Short mmCIF file of N, CA and C in Angstrom, two decimals:
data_model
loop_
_atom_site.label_atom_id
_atom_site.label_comp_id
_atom_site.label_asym_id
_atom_site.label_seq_id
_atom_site.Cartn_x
_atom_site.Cartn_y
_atom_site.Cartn_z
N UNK O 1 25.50 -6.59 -20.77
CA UNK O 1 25.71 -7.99 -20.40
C UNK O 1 24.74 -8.86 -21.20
N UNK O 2 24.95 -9.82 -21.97
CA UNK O 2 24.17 -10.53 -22.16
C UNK O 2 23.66 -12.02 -21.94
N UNK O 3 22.42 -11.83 -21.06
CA UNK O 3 22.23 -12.61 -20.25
C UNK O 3 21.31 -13.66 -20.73
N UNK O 4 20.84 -13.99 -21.88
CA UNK O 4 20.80 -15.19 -22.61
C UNK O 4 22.12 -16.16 -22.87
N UNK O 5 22.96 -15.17 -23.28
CA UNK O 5 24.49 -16.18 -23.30
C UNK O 5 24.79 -16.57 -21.68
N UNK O 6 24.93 -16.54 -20.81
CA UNK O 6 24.69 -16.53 -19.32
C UNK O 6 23.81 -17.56 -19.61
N UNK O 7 22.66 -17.78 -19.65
CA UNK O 7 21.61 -18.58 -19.43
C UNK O 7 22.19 -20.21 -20.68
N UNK O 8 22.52 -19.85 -21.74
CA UNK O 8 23.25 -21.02 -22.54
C UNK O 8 24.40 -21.18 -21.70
N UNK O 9 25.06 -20.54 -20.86
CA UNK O 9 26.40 -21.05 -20.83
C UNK O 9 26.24 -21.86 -19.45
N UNK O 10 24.96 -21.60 -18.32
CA UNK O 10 24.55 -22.56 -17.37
C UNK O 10 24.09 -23.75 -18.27
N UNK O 11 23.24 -23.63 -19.18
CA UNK O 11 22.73 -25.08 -19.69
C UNK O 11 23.99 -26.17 -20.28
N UNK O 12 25.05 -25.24 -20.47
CA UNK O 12 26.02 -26.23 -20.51
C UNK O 12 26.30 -27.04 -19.41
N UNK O 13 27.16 -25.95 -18.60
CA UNK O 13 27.31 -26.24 -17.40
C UNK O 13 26.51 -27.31 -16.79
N UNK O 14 25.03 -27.15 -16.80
CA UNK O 14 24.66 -28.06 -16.27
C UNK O 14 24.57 -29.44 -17.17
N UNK O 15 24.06 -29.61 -18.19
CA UNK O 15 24.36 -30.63 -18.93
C UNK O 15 25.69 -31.42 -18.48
N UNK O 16 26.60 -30.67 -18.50
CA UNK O 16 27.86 -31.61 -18.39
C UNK O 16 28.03 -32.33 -17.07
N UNK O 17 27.28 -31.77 -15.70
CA UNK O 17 27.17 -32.47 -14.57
C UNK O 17 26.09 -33.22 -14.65
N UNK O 18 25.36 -33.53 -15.78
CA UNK O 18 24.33 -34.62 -16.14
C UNK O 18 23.30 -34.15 -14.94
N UNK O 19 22.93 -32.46 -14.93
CA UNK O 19 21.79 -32.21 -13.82
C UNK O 19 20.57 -32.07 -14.46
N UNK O 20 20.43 -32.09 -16.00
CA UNK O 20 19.39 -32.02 -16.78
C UNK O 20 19.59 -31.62 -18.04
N UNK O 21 18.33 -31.61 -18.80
CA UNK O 21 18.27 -31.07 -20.50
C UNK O 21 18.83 -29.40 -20.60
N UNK O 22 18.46 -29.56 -21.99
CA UNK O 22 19.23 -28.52 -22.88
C UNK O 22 18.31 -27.01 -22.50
N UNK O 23 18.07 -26.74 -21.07
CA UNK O 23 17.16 -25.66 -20.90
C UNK O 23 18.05 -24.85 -19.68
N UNK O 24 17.93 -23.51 -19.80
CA UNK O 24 18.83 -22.93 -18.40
C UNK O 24 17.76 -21.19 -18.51
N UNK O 25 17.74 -20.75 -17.58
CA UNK O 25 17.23 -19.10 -17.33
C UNK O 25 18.85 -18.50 -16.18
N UNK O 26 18.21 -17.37 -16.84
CA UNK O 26 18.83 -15.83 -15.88
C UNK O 26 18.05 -14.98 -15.81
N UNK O 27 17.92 -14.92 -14.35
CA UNK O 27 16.77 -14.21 -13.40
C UNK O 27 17.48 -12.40 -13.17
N UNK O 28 17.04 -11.60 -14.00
CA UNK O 28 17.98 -10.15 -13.62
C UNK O 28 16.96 -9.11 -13.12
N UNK O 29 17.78 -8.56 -12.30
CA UNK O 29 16.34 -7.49 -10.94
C UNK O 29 17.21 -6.02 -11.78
N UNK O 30 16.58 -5.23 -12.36
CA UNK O 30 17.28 -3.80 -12.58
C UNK O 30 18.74 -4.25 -12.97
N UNK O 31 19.17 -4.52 -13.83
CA UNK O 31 20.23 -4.70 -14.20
C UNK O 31 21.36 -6.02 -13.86
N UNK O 32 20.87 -6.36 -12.17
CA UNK O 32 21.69 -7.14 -11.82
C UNK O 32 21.30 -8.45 -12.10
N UNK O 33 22.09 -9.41 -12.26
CA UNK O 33 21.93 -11.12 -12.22
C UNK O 33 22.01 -11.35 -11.11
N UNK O 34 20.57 -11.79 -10.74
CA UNK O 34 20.26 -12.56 -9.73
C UNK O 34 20.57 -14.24 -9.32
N UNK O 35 20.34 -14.91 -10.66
CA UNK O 35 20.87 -16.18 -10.68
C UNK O 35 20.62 -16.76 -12.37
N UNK O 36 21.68 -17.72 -12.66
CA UNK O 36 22.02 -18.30 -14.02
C UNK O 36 21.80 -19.50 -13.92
N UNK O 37 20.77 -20.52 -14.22
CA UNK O 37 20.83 -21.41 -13.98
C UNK O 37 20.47 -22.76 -14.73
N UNK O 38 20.90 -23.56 -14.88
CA UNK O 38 20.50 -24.86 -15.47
C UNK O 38 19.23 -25.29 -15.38
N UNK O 39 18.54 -26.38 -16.03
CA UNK O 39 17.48 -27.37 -15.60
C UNK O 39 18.20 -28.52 -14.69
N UNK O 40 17.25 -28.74 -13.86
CA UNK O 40 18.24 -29.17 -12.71
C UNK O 40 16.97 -30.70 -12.37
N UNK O 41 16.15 -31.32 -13.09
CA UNK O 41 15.28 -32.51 -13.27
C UNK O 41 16.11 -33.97 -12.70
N UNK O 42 17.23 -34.07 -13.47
CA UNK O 42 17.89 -34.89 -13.23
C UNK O 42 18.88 -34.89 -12.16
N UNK O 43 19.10 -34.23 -11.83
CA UNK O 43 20.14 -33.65 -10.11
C UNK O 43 19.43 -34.05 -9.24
N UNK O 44 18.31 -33.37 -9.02
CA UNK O 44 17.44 -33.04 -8.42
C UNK O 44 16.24 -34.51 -8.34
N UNK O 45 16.13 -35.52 -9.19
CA UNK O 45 14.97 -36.59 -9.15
C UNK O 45 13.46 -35.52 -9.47
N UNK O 46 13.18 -34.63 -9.99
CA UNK O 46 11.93 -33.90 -9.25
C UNK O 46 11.77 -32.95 -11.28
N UNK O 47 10.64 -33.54 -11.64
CA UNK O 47 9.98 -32.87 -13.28
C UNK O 47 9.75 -31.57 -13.06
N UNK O 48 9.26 -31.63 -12.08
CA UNK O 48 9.24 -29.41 -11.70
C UNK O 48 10.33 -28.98 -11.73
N UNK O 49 11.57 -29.42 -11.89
CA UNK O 49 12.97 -28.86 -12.01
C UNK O 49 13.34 -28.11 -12.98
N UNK O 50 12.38 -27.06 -13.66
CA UNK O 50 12.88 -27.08 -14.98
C UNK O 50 13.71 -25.34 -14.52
N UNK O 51 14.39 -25.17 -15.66
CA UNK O 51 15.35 -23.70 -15.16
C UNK O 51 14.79 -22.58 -14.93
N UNK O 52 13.47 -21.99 -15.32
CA UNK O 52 12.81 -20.82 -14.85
C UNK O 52 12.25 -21.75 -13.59
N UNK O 53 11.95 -22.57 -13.12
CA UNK O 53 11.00 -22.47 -11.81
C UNK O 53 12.43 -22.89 -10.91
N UNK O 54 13.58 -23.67 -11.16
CA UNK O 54 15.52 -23.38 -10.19
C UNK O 54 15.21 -22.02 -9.81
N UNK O 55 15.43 -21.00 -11.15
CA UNK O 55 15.43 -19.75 -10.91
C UNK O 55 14.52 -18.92 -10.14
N UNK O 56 13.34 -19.20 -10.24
CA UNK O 56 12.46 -18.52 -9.28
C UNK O 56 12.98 -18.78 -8.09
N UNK O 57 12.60 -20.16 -7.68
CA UNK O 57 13.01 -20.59 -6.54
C UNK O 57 14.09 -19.72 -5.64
N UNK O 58 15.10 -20.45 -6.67
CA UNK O 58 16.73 -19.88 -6.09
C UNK O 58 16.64 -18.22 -6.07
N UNK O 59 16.06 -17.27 -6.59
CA UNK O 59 15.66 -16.00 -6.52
C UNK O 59 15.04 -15.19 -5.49
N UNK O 60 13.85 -16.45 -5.33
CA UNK O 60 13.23 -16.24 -3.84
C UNK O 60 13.69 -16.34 -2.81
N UNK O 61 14.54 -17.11 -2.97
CA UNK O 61 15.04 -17.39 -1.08
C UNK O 61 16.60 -16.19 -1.25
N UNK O 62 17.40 -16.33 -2.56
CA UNK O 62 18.07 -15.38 -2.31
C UNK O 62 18.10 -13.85 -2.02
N UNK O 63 16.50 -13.29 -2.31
CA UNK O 63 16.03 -12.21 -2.14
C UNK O 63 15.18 -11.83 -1.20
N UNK O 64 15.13 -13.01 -0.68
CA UNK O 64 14.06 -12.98 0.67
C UNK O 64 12.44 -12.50 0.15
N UNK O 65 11.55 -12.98 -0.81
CA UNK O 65 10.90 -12.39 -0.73
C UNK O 65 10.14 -13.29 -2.05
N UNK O 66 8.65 -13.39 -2.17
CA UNK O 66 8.15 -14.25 -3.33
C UNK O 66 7.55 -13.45 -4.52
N UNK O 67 8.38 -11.87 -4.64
CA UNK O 67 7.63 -10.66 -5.57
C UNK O 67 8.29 -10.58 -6.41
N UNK O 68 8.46 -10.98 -7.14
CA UNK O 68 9.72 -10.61 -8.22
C UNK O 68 9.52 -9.93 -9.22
N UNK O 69 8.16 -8.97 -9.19
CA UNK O 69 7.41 -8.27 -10.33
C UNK O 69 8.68 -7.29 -10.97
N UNK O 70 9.83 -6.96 -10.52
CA UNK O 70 10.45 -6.34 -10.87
C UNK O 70 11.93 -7.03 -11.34
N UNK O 71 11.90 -8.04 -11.62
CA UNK O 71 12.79 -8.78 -12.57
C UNK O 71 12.35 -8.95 -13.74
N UNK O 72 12.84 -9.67 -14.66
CA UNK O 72 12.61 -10.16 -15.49
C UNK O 72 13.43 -11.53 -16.00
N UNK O 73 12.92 -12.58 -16.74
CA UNK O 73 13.51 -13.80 -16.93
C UNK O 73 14.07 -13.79 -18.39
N UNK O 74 15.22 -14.52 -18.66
CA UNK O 74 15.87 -14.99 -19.97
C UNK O 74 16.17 -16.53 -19.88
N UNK O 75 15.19 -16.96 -21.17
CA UNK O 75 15.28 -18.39 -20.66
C UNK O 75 15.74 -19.19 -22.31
N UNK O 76 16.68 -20.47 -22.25
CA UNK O 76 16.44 -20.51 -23.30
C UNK O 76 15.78 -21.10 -24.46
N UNK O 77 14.74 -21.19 -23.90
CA UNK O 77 13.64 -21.78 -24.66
C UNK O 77 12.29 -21.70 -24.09
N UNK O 78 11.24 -21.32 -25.19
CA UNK O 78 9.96 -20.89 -24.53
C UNK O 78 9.71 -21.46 -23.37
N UNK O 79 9.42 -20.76 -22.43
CA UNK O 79 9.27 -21.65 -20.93
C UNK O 79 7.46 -22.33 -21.18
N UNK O 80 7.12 -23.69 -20.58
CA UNK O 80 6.65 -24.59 -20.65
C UNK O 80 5.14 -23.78 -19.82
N UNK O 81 4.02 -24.47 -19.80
CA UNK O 81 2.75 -24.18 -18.67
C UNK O 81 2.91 -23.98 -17.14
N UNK O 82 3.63 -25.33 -16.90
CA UNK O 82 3.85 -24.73 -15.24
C UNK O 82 4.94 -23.94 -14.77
N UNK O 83 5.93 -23.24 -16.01
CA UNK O 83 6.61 -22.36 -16.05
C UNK O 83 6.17 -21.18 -16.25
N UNK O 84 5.53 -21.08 -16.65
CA UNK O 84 4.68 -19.84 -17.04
C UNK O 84 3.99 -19.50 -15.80
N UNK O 85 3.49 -20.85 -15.14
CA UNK O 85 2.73 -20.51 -14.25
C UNK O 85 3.79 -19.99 -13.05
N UNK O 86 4.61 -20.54 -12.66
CA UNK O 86 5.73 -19.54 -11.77
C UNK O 86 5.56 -18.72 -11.71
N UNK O 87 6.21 -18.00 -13.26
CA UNK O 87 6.60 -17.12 -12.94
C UNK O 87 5.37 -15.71 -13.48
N UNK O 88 4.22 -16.25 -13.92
CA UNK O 88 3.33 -15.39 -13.08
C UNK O 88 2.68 -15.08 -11.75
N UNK O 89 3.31 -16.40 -11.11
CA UNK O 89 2.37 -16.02 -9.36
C UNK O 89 3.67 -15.18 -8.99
N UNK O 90 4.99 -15.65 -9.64
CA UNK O 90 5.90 -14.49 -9.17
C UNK O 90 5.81 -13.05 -9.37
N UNK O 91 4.84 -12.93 -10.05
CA UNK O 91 4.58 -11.44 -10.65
C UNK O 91 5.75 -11.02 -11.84
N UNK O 92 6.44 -11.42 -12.72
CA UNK O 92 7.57 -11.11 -13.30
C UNK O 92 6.74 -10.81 -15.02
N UNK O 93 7.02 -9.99 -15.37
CA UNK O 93 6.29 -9.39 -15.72
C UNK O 93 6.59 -9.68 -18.02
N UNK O 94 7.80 -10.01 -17.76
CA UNK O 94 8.81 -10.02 -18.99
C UNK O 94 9.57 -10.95 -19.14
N UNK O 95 9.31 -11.84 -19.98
CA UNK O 95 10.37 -13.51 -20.42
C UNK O 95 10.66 -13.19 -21.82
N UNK O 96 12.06 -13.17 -21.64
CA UNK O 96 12.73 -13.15 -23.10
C UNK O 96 13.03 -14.61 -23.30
N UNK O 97 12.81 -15.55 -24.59
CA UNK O 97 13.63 -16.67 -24.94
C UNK O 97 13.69 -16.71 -26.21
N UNK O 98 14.62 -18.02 -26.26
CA UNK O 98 15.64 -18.33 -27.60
C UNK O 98 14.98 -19.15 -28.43
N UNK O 99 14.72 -20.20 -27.68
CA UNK O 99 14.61 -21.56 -28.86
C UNK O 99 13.09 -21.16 -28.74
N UNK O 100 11.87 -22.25 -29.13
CA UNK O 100 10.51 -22.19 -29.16
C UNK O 100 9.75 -23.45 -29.13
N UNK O 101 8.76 -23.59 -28.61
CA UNK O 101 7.96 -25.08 -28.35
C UNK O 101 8.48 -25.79 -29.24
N UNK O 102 8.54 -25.45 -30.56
CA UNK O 102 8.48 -26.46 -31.72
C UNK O 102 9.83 -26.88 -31.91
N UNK O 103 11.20 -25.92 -31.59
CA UNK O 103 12.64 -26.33 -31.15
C UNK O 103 12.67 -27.40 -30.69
N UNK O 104 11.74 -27.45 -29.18
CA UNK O 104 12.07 -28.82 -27.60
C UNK O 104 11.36 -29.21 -28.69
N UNK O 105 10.33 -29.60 -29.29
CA UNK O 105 9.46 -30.41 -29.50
C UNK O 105 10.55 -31.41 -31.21
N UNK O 106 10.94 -30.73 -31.34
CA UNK O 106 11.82 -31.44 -32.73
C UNK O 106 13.32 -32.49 -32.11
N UNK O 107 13.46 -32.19 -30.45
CA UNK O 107 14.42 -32.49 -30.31
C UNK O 107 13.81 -33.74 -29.26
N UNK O 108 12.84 -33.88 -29.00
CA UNK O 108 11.91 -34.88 -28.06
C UNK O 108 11.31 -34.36 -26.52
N UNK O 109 11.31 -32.72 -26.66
CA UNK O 109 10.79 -31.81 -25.72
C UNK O 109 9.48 -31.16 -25.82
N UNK O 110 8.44 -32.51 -26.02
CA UNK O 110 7.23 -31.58 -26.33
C UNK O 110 6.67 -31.18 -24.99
N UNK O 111 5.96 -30.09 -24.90
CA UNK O 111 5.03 -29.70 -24.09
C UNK O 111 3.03 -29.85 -24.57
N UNK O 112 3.01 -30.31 -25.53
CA UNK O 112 1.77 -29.81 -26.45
C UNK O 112 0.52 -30.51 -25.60
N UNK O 113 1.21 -32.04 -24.82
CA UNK O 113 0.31 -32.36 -24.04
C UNK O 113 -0.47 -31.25 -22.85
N UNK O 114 0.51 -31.16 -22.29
CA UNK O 114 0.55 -30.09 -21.26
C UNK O 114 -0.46 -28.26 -22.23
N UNK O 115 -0.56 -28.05 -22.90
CA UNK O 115 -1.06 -26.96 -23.83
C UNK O 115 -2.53 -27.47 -23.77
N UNK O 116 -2.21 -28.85 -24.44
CA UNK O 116 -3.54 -28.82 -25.12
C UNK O 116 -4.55 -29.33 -23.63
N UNK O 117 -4.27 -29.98 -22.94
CA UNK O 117 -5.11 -29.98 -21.61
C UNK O 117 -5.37 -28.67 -21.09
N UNK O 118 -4.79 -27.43 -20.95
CA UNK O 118 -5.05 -26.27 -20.71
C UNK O 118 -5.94 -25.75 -20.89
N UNK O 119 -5.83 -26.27 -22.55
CA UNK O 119 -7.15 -25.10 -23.47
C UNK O 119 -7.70 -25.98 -23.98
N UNK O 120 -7.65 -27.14 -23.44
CA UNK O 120 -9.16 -28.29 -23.51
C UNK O 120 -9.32 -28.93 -25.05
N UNK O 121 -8.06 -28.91 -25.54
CA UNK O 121 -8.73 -29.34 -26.88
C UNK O 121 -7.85 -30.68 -26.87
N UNK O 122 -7.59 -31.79 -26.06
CA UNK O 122 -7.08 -32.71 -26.23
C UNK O 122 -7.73 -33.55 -24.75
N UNK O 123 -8.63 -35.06 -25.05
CA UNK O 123 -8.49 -35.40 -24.21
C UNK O 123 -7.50 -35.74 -23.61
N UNK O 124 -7.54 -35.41 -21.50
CA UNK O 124 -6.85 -36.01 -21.04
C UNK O 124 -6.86 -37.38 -20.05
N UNK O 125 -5.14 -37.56 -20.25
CA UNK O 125 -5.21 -38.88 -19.52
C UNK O 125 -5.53 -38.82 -17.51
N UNK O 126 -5.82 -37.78 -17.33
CA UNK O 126 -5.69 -37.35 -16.20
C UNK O 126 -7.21 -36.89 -15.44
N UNK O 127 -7.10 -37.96 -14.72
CA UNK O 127 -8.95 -37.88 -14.01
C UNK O 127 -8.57 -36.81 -13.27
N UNK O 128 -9.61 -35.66 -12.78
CA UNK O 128 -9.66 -34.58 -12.16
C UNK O 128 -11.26 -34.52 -11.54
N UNK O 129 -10.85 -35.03 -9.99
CA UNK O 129 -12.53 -35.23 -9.62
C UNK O 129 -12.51 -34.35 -8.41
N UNK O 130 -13.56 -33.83 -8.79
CA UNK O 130 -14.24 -32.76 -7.58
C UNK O 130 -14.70 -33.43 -6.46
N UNK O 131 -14.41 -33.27 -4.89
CA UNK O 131 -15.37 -33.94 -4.09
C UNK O 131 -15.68 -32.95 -3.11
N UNK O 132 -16.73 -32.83 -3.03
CA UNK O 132 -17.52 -31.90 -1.84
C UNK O 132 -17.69 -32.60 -0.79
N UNK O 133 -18.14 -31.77 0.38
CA UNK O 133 -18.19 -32.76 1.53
C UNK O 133 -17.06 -32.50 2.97
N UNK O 134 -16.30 -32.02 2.79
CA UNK O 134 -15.32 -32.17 3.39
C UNK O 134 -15.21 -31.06 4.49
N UNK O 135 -15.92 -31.31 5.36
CA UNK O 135 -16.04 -29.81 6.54
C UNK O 135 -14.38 -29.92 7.11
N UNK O 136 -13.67 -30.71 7.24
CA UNK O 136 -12.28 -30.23 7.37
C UNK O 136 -11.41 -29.10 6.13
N UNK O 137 -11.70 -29.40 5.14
CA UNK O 137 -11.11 -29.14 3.97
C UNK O 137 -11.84 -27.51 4.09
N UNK O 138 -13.13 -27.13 3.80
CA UNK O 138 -14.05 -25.85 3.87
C UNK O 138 -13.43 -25.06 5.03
N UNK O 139 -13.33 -25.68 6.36
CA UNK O 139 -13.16 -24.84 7.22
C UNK O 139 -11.47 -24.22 7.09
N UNK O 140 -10.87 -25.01 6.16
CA UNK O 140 -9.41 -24.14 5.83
C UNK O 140 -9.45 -23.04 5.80
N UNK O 141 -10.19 -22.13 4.67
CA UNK O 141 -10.27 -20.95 4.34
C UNK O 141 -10.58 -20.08 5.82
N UNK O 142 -11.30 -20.05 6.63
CA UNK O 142 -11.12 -19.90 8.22
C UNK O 142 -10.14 -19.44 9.09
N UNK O 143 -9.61 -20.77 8.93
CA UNK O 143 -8.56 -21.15 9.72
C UNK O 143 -7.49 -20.11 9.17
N UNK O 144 -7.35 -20.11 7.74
CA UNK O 144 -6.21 -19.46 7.20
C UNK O 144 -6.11 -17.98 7.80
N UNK O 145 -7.61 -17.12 7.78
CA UNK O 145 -7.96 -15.97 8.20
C UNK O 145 -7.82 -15.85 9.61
N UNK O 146 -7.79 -16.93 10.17
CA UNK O 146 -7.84 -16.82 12.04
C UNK O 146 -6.03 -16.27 12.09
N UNK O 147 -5.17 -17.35 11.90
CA UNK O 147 -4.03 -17.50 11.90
C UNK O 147 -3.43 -16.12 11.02
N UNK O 148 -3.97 -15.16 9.73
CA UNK O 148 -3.63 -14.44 9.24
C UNK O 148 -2.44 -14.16 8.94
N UNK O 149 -2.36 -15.34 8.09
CA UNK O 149 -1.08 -15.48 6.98
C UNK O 149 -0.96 -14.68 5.61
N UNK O 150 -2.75 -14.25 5.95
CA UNK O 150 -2.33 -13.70 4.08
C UNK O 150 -2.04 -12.31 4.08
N UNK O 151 -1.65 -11.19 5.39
CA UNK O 151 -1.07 -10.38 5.09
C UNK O 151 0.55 -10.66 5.29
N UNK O 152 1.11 -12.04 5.96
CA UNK O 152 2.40 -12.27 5.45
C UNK O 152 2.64 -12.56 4.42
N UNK O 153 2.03 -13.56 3.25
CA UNK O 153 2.19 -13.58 1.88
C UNK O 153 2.00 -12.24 1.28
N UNK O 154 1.29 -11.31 1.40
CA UNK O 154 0.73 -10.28 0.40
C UNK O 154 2.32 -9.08 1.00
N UNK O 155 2.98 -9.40 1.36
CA UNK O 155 4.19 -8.50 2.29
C UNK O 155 4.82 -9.26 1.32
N UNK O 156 5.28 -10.75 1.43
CA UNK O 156 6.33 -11.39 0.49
C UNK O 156 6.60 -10.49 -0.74
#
């Protein structure tokens, strides 16, 4: 099966319902397609919309579960920073893609802002202020352990 063509043939798809740009993934667990999906930004009102984090998403709830270390993604075009970042808290271990930063970026899809704030070599426009102080905020970590949620996440 080839599930890059799957993944172009949602970015059509979605393009033509004007749900977003020229980007789509297919999410496959052991062989099977889990989900094919568009960038969905414009459907949706929401910039995190992009087609590997649809796909996670839509993966997660269709699989009941936030582990996906045993899929792998086909996307078609290098997936972006907070794509990346997905689909490593997803645990997924393997992203195949087509096009490449410099593809989106020739067509008016840069990410480089987003890069270069990462790895610090571009000032950013984006104040990021630390504030200490906050005995509500500290005592979270606590609270989280009282309530013991994190052996329900670490189960997900």
């Amino acid at each position: 099966m080839n599930y890059m063509k799957m993944a172009a043939e949602a970015t059509v798809a979605g393009m033509e319902k004007k749900f977003g740009g020229p980007f789509g993934a297919t999410l496959v667990r052991k062989g099977e397609v889990i989900v094919s999906v568009s960038n969905a930004m414009m459907r949706d009102t929401d910039p995190s919309a992009h087609a590997e984090m649809v796909a996670v998403r839509e993966a997660c709830k269709k699989l009941d579960t936030m582990d996906l270390s045993d899929c792998e993604i086909y996307a078609t075009c290098e997936p972006c920073p907070m794509c990346v970042g997905v689909i490593l808290w997803a645990g997924i271990k393997t992203v195949y893609y087509s096009n490449t930063r410099e593809d989106a970026a020739k067509h008016g899809f840069s990410d480089m802002h987003l890069r270069n704030y990462l790895d610090g070599s571009d000032q950013s426009p984006l104040a990021m202020i630390h504030m200490e102080g906050c005995p509500e905020c500290d005592s979270l970590w606590e609270t989280f352990n009282k309530i013991n949620l994190n052996d329900e996440l670490n189960e997900a």
